[in-house]
mmCIF file of C-alpha atoms and ligand atoms in Angstrom:
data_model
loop_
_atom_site.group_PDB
_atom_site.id
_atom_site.type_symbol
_atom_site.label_atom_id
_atom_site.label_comp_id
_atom_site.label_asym_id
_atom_site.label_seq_id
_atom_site.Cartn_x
_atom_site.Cartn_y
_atom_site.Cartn_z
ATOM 1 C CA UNK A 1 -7.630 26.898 22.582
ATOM 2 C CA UNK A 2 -10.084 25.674 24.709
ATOM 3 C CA UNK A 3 -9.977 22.022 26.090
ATOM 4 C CA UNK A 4 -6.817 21.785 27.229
ATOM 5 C CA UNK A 5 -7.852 21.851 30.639
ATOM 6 C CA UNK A 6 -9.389 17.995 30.240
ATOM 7 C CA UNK A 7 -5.979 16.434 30.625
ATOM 8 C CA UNK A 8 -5.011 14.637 27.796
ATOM 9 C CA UNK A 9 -2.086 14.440 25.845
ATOM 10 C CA UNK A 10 -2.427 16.500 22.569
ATOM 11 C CA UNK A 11 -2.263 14.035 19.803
ATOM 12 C CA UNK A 12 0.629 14.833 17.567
ATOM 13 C CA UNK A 13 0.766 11.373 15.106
ATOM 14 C CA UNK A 14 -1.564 9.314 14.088
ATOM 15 C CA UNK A 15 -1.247 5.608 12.943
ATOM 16 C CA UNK A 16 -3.141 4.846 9.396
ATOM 17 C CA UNK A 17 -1.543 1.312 8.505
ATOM 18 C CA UNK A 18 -2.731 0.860 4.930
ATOM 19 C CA UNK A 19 -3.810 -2.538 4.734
ATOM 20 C CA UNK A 20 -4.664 -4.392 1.288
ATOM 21 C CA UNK A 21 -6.016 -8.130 1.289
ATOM 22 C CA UNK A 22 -6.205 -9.048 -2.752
ATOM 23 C CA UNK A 23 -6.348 -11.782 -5.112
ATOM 24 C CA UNK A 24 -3.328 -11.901 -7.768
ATOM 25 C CA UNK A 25 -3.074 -14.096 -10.774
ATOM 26 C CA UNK A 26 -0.212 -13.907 -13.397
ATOM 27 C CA UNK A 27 -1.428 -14.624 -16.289
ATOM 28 C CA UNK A 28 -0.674 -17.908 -18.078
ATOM 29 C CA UNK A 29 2.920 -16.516 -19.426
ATOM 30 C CA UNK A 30 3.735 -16.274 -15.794
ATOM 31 C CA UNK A 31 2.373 -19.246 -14.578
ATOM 32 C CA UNK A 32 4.625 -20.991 -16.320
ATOM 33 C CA UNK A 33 8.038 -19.154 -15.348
ATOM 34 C CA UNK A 34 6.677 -19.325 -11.849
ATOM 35 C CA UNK A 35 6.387 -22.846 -11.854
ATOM 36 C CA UNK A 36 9.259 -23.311 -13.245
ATOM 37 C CA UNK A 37 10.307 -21.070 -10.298
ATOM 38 C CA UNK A 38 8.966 -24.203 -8.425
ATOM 39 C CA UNK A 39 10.891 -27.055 -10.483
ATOM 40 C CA UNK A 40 14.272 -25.299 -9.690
ATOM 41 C CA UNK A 41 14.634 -23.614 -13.243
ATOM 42 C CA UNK A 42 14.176 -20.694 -14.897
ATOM 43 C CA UNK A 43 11.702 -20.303 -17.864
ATOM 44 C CA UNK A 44 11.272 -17.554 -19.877
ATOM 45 C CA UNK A 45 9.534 -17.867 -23.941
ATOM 46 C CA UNK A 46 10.970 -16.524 -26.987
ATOM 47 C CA UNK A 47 9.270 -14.077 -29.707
ATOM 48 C CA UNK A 48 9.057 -15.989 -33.032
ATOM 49 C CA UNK A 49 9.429 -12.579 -34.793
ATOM 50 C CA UNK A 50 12.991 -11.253 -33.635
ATOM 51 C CA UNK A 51 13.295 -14.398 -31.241
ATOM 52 C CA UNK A 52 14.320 -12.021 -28.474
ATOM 53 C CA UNK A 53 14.100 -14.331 -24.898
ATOM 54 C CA UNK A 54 11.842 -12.738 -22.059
ATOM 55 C CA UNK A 55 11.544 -13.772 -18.225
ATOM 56 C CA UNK A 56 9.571 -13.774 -16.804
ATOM 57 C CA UNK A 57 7.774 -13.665 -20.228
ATOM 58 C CA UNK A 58 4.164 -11.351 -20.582
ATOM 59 C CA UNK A 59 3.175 -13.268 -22.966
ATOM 60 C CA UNK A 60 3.869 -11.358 -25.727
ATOM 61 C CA UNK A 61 6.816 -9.232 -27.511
ATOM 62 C CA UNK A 62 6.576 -5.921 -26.654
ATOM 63 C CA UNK A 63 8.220 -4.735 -30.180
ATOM 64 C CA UNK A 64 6.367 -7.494 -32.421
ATOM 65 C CA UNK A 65 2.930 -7.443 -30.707
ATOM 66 C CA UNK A 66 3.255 -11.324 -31.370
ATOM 67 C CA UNK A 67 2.155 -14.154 -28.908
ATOM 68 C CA UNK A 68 5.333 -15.845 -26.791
ATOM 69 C CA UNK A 69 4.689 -19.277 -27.024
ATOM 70 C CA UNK A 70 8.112 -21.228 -27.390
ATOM 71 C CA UNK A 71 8.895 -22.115 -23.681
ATOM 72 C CA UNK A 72 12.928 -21.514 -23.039
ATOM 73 C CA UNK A 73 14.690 -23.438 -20.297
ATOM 74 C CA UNK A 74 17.530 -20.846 -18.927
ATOM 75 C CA UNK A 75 20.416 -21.599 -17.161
ATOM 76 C CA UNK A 76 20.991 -20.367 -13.663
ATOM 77 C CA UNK A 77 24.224 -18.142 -14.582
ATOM 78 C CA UNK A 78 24.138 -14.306 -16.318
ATOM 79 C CA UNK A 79 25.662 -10.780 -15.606
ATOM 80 C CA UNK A 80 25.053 -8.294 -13.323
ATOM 81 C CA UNK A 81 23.887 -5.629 -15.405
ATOM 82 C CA UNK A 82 23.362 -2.751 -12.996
ATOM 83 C CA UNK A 83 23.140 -2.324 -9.573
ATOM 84 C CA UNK A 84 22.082 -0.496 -6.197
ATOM 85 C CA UNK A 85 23.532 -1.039 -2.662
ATOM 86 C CA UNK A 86 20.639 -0.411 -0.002
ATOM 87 C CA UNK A 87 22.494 1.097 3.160
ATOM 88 C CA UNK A 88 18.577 2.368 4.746
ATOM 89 C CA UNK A 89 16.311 0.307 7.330
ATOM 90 C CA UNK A 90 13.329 0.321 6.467
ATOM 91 C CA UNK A 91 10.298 -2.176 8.315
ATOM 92 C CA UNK A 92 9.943 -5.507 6.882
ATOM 93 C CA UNK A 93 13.332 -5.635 6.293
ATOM 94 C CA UNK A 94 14.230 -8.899 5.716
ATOM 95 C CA UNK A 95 18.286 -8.898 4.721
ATOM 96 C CA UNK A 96 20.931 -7.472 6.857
ATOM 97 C CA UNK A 97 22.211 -4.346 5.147
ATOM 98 C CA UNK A 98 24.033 -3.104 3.378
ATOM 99 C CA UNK A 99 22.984 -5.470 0.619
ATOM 100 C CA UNK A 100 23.008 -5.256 -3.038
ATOM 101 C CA UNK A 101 20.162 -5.362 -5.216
ATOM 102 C CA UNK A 102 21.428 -6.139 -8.940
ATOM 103 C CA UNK A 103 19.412 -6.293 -12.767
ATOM 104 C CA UNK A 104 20.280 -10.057 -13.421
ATOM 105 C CA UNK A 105 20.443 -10.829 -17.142
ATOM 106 C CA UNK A 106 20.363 -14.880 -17.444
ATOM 107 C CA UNK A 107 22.843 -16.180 -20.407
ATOM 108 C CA UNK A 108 20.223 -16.342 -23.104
ATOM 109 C CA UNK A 109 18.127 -13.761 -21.844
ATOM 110 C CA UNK A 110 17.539 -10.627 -23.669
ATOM 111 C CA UNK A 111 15.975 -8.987 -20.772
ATOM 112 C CA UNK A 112 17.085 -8.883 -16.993
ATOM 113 C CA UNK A 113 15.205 -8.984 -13.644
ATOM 114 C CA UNK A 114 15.855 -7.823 -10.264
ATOM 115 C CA UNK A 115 17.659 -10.500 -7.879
ATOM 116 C CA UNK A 116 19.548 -10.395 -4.561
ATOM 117 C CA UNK A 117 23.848 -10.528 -4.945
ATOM 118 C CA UNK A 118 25.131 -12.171 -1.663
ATOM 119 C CA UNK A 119 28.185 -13.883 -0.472
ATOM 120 C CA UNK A 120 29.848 -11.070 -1.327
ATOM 121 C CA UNK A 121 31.037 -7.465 0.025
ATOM 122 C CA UNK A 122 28.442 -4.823 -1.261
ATOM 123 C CA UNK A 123 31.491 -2.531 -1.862
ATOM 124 C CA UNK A 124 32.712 -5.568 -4.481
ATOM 125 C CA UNK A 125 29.469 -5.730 -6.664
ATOM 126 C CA UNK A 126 29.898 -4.883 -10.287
ATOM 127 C CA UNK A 127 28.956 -4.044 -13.711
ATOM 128 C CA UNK A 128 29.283 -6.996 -15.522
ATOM 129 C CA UNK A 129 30.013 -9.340 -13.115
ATOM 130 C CA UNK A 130 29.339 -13.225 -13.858
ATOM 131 C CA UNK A 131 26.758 -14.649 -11.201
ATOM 132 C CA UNK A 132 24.715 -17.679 -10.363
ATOM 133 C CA UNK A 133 21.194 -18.226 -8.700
ATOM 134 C CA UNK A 134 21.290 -20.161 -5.165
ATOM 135 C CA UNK A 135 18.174 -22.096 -4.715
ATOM 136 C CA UNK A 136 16.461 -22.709 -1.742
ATOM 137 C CA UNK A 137 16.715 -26.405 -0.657
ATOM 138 C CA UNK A 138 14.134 -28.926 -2.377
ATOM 139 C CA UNK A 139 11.352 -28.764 -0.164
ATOM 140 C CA UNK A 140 10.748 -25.352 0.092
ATOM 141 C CA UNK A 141 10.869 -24.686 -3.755
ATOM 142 C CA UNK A 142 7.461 -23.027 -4.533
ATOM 143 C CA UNK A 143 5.664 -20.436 -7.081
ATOM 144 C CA UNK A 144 7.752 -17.576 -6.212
ATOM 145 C CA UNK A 145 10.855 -15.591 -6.573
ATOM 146 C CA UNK A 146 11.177 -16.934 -2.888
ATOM 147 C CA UNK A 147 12.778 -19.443 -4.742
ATOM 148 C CA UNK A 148 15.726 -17.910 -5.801
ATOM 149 C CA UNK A 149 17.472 -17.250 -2.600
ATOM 150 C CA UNK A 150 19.858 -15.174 -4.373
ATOM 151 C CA UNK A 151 22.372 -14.831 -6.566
ATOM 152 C CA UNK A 152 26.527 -14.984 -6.095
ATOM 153 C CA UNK A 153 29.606 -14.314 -8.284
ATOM 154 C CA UNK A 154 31.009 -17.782 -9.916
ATOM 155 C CA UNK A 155 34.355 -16.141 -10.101
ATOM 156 C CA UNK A 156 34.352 -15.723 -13.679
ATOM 157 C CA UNK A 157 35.876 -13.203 -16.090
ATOM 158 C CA UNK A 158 33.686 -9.783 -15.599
ATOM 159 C CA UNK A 159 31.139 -9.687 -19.007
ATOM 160 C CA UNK A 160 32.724 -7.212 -21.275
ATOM 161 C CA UNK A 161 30.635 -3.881 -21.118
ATOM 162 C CA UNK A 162 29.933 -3.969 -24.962
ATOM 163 C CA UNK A 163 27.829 -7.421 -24.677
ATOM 164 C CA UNK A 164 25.321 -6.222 -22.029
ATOM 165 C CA UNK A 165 24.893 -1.920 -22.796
ATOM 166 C CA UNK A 166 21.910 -2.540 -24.779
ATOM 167 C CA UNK A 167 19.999 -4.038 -21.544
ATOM 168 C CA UNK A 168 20.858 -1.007 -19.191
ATOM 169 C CA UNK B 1 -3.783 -23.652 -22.444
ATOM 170 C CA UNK B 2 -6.659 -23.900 -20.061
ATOM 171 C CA UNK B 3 -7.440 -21.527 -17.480
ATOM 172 C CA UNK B 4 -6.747 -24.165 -15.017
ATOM 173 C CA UNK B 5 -2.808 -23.427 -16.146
ATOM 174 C CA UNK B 6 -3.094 -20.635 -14.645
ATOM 175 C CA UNK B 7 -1.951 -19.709 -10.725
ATOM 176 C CA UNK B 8 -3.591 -17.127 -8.165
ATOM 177 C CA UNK B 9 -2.501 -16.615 -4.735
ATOM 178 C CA UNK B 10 -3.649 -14.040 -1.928
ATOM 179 C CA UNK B 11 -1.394 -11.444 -1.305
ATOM 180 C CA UNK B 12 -1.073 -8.978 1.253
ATOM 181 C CA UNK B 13 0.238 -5.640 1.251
ATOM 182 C CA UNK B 14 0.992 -3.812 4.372
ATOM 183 C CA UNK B 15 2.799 -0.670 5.144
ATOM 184 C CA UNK B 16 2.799 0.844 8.828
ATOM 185 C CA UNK B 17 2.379 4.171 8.399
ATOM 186 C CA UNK B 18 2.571 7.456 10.972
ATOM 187 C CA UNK B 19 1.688 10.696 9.867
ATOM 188 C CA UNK B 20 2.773 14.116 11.746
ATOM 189 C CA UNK B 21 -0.562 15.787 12.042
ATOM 190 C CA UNK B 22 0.183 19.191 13.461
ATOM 191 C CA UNK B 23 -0.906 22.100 15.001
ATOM 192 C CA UNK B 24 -4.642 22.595 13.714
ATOM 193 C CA UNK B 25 -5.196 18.648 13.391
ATOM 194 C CA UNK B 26 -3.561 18.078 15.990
ATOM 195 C CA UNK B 27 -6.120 19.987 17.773
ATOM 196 C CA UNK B 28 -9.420 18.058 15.857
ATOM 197 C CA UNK B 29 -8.009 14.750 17.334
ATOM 198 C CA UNK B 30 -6.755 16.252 20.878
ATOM 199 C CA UNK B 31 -10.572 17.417 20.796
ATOM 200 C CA UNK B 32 -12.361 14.429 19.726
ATOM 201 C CA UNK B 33 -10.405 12.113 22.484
ATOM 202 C CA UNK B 34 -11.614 14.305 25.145
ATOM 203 C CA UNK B 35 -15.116 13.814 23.457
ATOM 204 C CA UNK B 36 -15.474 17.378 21.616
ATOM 205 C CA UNK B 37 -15.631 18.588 18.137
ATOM 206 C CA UNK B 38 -13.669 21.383 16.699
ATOM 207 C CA UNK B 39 -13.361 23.666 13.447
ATOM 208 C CA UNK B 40 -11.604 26.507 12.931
ATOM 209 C CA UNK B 41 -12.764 29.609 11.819
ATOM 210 C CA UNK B 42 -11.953 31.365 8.013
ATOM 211 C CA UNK B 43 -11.171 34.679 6.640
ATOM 212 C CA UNK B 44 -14.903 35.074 6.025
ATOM 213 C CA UNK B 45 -15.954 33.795 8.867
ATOM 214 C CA UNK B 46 -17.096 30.455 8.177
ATOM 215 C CA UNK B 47 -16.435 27.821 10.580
ATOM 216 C CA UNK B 48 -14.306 24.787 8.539
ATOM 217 C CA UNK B 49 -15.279 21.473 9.705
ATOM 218 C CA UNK B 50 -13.023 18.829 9.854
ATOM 219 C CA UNK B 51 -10.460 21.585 10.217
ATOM 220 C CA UNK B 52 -8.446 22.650 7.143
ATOM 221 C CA UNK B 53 -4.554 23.527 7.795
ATOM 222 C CA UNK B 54 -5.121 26.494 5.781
ATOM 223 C CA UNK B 55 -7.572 29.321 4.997
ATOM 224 C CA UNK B 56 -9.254 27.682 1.729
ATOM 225 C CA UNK B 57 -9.595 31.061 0.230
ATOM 226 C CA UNK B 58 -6.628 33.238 1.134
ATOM 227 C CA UNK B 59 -4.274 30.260 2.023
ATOM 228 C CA UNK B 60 -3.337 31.894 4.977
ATOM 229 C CA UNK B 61 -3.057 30.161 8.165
ATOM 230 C CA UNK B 62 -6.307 29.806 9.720
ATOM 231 C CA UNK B 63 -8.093 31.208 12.493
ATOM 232 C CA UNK B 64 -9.242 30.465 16.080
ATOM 233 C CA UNK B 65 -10.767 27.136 16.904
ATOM 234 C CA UNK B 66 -14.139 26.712 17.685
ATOM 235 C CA UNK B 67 -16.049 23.844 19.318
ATOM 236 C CA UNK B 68 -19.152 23.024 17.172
ATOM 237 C CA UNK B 69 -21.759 20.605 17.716
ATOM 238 C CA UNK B 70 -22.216 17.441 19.365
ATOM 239 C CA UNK B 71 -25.630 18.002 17.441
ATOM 240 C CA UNK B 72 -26.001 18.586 13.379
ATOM 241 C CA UNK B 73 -28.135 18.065 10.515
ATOM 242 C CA UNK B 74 -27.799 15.704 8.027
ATOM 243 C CA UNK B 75 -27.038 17.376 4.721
ATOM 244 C CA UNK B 76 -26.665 14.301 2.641
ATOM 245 C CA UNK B 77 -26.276 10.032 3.339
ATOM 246 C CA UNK B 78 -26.604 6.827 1.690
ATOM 247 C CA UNK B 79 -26.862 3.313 3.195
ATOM 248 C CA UNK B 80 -24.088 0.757 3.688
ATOM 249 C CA UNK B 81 -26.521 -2.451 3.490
ATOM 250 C CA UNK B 82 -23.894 -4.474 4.548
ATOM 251 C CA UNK B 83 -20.916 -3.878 6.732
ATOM 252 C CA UNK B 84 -17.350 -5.022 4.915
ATOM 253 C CA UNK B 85 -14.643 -6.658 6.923
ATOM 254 C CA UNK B 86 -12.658 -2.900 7.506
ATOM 255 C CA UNK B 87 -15.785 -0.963 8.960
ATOM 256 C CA UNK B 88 -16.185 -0.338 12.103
ATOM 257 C CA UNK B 89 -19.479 -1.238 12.967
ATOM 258 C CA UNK B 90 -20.865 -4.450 12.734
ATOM 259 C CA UNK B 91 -24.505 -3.697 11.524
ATOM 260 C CA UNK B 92 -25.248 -1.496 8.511
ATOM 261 C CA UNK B 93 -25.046 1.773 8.887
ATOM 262 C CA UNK B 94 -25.221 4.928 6.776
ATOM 263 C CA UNK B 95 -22.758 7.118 5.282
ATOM 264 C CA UNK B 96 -23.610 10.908 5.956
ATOM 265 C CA UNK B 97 -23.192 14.636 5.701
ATOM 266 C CA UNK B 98 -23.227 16.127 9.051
ATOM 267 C CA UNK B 99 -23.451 19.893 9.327
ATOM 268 C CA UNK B 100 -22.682 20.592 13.081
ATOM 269 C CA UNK B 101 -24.232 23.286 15.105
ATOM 270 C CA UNK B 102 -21.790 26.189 14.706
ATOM 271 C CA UNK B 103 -20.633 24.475 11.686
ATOM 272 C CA UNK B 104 -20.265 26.006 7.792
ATOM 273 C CA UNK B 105 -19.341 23.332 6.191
ATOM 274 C CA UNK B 106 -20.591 19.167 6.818
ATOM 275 C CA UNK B 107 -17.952 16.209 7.625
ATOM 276 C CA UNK B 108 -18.550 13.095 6.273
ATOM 277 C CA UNK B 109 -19.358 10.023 8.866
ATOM 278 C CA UNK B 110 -21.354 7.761 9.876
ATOM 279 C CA UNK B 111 -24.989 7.449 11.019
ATOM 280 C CA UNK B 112 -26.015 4.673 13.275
ATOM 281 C CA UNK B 113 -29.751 4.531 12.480
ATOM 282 C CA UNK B 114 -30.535 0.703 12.622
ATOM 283 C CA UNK B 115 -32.640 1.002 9.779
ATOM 284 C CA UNK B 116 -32.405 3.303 6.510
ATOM 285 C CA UNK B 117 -35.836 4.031 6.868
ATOM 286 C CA UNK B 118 -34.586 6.232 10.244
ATOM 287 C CA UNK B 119 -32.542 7.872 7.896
ATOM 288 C CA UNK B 120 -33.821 11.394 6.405
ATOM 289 C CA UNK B 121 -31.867 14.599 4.273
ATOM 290 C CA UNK B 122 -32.364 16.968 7.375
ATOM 291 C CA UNK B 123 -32.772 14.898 10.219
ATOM 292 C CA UNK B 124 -30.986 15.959 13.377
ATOM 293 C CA UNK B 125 -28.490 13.737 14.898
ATOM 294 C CA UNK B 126 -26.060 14.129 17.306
ATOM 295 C CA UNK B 127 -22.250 12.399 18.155
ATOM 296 C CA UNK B 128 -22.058 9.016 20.328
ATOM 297 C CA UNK B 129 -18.287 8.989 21.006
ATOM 298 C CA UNK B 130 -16.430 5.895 22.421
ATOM 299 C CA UNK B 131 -15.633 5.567 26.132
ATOM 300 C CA UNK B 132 -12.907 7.423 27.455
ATOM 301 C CA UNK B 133 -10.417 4.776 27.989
ATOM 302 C CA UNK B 134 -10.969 3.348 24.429
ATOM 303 C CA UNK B 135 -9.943 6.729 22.779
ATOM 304 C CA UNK B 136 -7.274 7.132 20.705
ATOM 305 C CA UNK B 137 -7.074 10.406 19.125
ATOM 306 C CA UNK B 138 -9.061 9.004 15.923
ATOM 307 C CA UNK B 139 -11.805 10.417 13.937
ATOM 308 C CA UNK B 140 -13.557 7.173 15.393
ATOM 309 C CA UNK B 141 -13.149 8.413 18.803
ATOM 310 C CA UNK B 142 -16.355 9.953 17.463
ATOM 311 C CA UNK B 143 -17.689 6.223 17.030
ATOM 312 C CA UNK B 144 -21.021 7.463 14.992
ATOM 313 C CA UNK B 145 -23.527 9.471 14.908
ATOM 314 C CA UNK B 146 -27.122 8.683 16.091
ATOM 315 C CA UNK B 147 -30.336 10.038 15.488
ATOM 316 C CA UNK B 148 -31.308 13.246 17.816
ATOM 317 C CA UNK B 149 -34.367 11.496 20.076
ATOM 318 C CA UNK B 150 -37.654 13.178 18.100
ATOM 319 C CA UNK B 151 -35.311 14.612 15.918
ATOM 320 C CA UNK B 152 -37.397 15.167 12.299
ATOM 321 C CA UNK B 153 -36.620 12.670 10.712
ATOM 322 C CA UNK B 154 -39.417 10.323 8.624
HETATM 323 ZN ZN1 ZN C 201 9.705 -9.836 -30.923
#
């Protein structure tokens, strides 16, 4: 191998950051659950064919093919329908782990999203368990998830397996 | 609802990211921050430039290394009118096909002619590499490559 002579250090990694400036819009079925996301609420619309609940809503009913137009004011309680407990570091971490990642489904909801569980043990996180969305304070409310600062347990009765096994 | 209903916001995504390169890359960037070239050589004999990790027709492990260039021909290019925000020249520039002396096969890079009328299929150019101390073991070590002095092109 020739070259070795000019005293360099062999390269054995090389950096390639992948970098991506871009422009995002949601969609006006969106727009409105995120700024309800802003007002402190959640808001998801209803299919007027089976009149299934959806947030954040697409816009449409994936089963019907039908426009979502009825806006529906959720409350901030639901279940935890399934969960995973993150126990690796990775960069840009911004929660102290382990920490629990749960499928929220709000009361009312017939489909659930992805929310932090805090203020309590990861080990103590279940199926089923009753929760409610912590907000950030007033002023920093915006038109983001970043809203939601997470979710906790409200202490209630677990959610009896039968009334959530058709969201898992 | 109006368009105006709906939001848009900037986002960023960014991921550090380290790759292992290995033995036979390892070598193309150890080369190009000491200001050299290198391919490696195939089961038939043809000399593989950027190296390839394996033989492309056996799949073997390659051969020996050689040093190729800093000259070549251009085998093929097209002009970047106007520089975006990621490259890494400031002036437009053109993309090209470089077959290096000792070289099979052509890398792709860049070509800093000034002017695409500089620029010809054939034309011999050779590598302008960085300054030592601003070398990093990147393919833009090799910054660009410039037009040979009297080197055919139009
Ligand atoms: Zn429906």
């Amino acid at each position: 191998m020739s070259g070795a002579e000019a005293g360099t250090q062999p390269v054995t990694v090389l950096e390639t950051p992948i970098h991506l400036d871009y422009v995002f819009t949601p969609g006006i079925a969106q727009s409105i659950f995120l700024r309800g996301l802003a007002r402190g609420v959640f808001l998801g619309q209803r299919c007027p064919t089976c009149g299934k609940v959806y947030i954040p809503s697409r816009g449409s009913c994936p089963v019907d093919g039908v426009a979502t137009d009825e806006v529906v004011e959720l409350p901030d309680t639901g279940i935890v329908t399934t969960y995973c407990v993150v126990n690796v570091p990775f960069a840009g971490q911004a929660v102290e782990i382990p920490y629990t990642c749960a499928q929220v489904l709000l009361d009312g909801a017939n489909i659930s999203f992805m929310g932090l569980i805090q203020e309590v043990p990861a080990d103590q996180v279940r199926m089923g368990m009753r929760v409610e969305a912590v907000w950030v304070p007033p002023d920093e409310l915006g038109p983001s998830l970043a809203s939601v600062k997470y979710f906790r347990p409200t202490g209630e009765p677990d959610a009896l397996y039968e009334s959530y096994e058709e969201y898992l | 609802m109006s368009d105006g209903d709906v939001l848009v916001a900037n986002h960023v995504l960014d991921y550090p990211y380290a790759r292992s390169v290995g033995p036979v890359l390892g070598a193309f960037f150890t080369a190009l921050s000491e200001g050299r070239i290198v391919g490696v050589e195939g089961s038939d004999g043809a000399v593989i430039v950027p190296p390839t990790e394996y033989d492309p027709l056996t799949g073997e492990d390659v051969g020996e290394l050689r040093d190729v260039g800093p000259g070549g021909v251009v085998t093929a290019w097209s002009w970047q009118v106007a520089p975006g925000r990621k490259h890494h020249l400031d002036h437009p520039f053109a993309w090209a096909l470089v077959r290096l002396d000792g070289a099979t096969t052509a890398m792709l890079h860049v070509v800093d002619a000034g002017d695409p009328g500089a620029m010809a299929t054939g034309m011999r150019v050779t590598a302008r590499f960085r300054p030592p101390a601003e070398r990093r073991g990147h393919v833009l070590d090799l910054e660009a490559f410039v037009p040979e002095p009297d080197g055919g092109g139009r």
